[in-house]
């Protein structure tokens, strides 16, 4: 059974960089056909796909976040990470790491439990 677990700080100062790590067990992040993604949900709003890293390491980003976002991976640890630069209070959200068959959140078949991140001084 595949499991995903997010980790990282729950509070980030504005203008700083948010870094989150997703640790995957029960599957390899180099498995064919899967995309490993970050999706967030701000309070009172819908889900927002941020970006994905494919099994071959290719990355895909939301156009609205591309200038501030980087997704990378450590295959030796079976982890992938999110970095979001220059955060503002609008980046406050629950952040999920996911596994899916595409880059749309409708393609997700497995979700992490989510982690609350608050951008505030």
Short mmCIF file of C-alpha atoms in Angstrom, two decimals:
data_model
loop_
_atom_site.label_atom_id
_atom_site.label_comp_id
_atom_site.label_asym_id
_atom_site.label_seq_id
_atom_site.Cartn_x
_atom_site.Cartn_y
_atom_site.Cartn_z
CA UNK A 1 0.00 0.00 0.00
CA UNK A 2 1.48 3.32 -1.05
CA UNK A 3 1.67 6.08 1.54
CA UNK A 4 2.75 9.70 1.27
CA UNK A 5 3.74 11.87 4.21
CA UNK A 6 4.38 15.60 4.08
CA UNK A 7 6.88 17.25 6.41
CA UNK A 8 8.10 20.78 6.91
CA UNK A 9 7.55 23.93 8.94
CA UNK A 10 4.03 24.97 9.78
CA UNK A 11 4.91 28.66 9.91
CA UNK A 12 6.87 30.65 7.35
CA UNK A 13 7.75 34.33 7.43
CA UNK A 14 6.61 36.42 4.46
CA UNK A 15 9.28 36.86 1.79
CA UNK A 16 10.99 33.63 2.89
CA UNK A 17 11.09 30.28 1.08
CA UNK A 18 8.74 27.47 2.01
CA UNK A 19 10.25 24.01 1.79
CA UNK A 20 8.21 20.82 2.12
CA UNK A 21 9.25 17.20 1.72
CA UNK A 22 7.08 14.24 0.77
CA UNK A 23 8.30 10.82 1.87
CA UNK A 24 6.85 7.95 -0.13
CA UNK A 25 6.58 4.35 1.05
CA UNK A 26 5.10 1.34 -0.71
CA UNK A 27 6.05 2.56 -4.19
CA UNK A 28 9.02 4.10 -5.96
CA UNK A 29 8.92 7.68 -7.23
CA UNK A 30 10.60 6.36 -10.37
CA UNK A 31 7.67 4.05 -11.12
CA UNK A 32 6.50 4.37 -14.69
CA UNK A 33 3.25 6.20 -15.49
CA UNK A 34 3.00 8.09 -12.22
CA UNK A 35 3.24 11.79 -11.52
CA UNK A 36 4.13 13.04 -8.06
CA UNK A 37 2.50 16.35 -7.33
CA UNK A 38 1.97 19.14 -4.87
CA UNK A 39 -1.57 20.46 -4.48
CA UNK A 40 -2.76 23.04 -1.99
CA UNK A 41 -6.02 24.31 -0.62
CA UNK A 42 -6.19 27.82 0.84
CA UNK A 43 -8.80 28.41 3.55
CA UNK A 44 -12.29 28.65 2.09
CA UNK A 45 -11.08 27.97 -1.44
CA UNK A 46 -10.71 25.04 -3.83
CA UNK A 47 -7.80 22.81 -4.66
CA UNK A 48 -4.91 24.30 -6.60
CA UNK A 49 -2.42 22.14 -8.48
CA UNK A 50 1.07 23.60 -8.03
CA UNK A 51 3.33 21.27 -9.94
CA UNK A 52 4.45 17.71 -10.58
CA UNK A 53 7.52 15.63 -11.15
CA UNK A 54 7.19 12.65 -13.44
CA UNK A 55 8.82 9.25 -13.02
CA UNK A 56 11.59 10.27 -15.42
CA UNK A 57 12.28 13.47 -13.46
CA UNK A 58 10.55 15.89 -15.81
CA UNK A 59 8.89 18.74 -13.94
CA UNK A 60 5.66 20.57 -14.71
CA UNK A 61 4.44 23.76 -13.04
CA UNK A 62 1.30 25.80 -12.78
CA UNK A 63 1.78 28.89 -14.95
CA UNK A 64 0.63 31.13 -12.12
CA UNK A 65 3.27 29.74 -9.72
CA UNK A 66 6.05 28.75 -12.09
CA UNK A 67 8.25 31.76 -11.33
CA UNK A 68 8.32 30.92 -7.59
CA UNK A 69 8.16 27.11 -7.54
CA UNK A 70 10.70 24.33 -7.76
CA UNK A 71 10.06 20.61 -7.37
CA UNK A 72 12.95 18.20 -7.01
CA UNK A 73 13.52 14.66 -5.81
CA UNK A 74 15.96 12.42 -3.98
CA UNK A 75 15.55 8.93 -5.40
CA UNK A 76 17.88 7.42 -2.78
CA UNK A 77 15.44 8.52 -0.07
CA UNK A 78 12.31 8.08 -2.20
CA UNK A 79 11.34 11.69 -1.47
CA UNK A 80 10.31 14.69 -3.50
CA UNK A 81 10.33 18.28 -2.35
CA UNK A 82 8.57 21.57 -2.95
CA UNK A 83 10.21 24.96 -2.69
CA UNK A 84 8.03 28.05 -2.92
CA UNK A 85 9.94 31.33 -2.89
CA UNK A 86 8.89 34.76 -1.71
CA UNK A 87 5.85 33.58 0.19
CA UNK A 88 3.03 35.94 1.10
CA UNK A 89 0.03 35.46 3.41
CA UNK A 90 -1.89 34.33 0.30
CA UNK A 91 0.26 31.18 0.31
CA UNK A 92 -1.34 30.09 3.57
CA UNK A 93 -2.95 26.73 2.82
CA UNK A 94 -3.05 23.03 3.50
CA UNK A 95 -0.39 21.47 1.28
CA UNK A 96 -0.80 17.92 -0.02
CA UNK A 97 1.64 15.66 -1.80
CA UNK A 98 0.00 13.19 -4.14
CA UNK A 99 0.49 10.38 -6.62
CA UNK A 100 -1.51 10.31 -9.82
CA UNK A 101 -1.76 9.34 -13.46
CA UNK A 102 -1.46 12.92 -14.68
CA UNK A 103 -0.89 16.47 -13.54
CA UNK A 104 -4.52 17.33 -12.84
CA UNK A 105 -5.81 16.84 -9.32
CA UNK A 106 -8.61 14.71 -10.82
CA UNK A 107 -5.87 12.24 -11.79
CA UNK A 108 -4.76 11.68 -8.20
CA UNK A 109 -5.17 8.22 -6.78
CA UNK A 110 -3.31 8.66 -3.49
CA UNK A 111 -3.14 11.69 -1.18
CA UNK A 112 -0.92 12.49 1.75
CA UNK A 113 -2.71 13.63 4.89
CA UNK A 114 -1.81 17.25 4.21
CA UNK A 115 0.12 19.77 6.25
CA UNK A 116 -1.01 23.23 7.29
CA UNK A 117 1.36 26.04 6.35
CA UNK A 118 0.78 29.58 7.55
CA UNK A 119 2.69 32.48 6.04
CA UNK A 120 2.74 35.15 8.69
CA UNK A 121 5.14 37.25 10.69
#
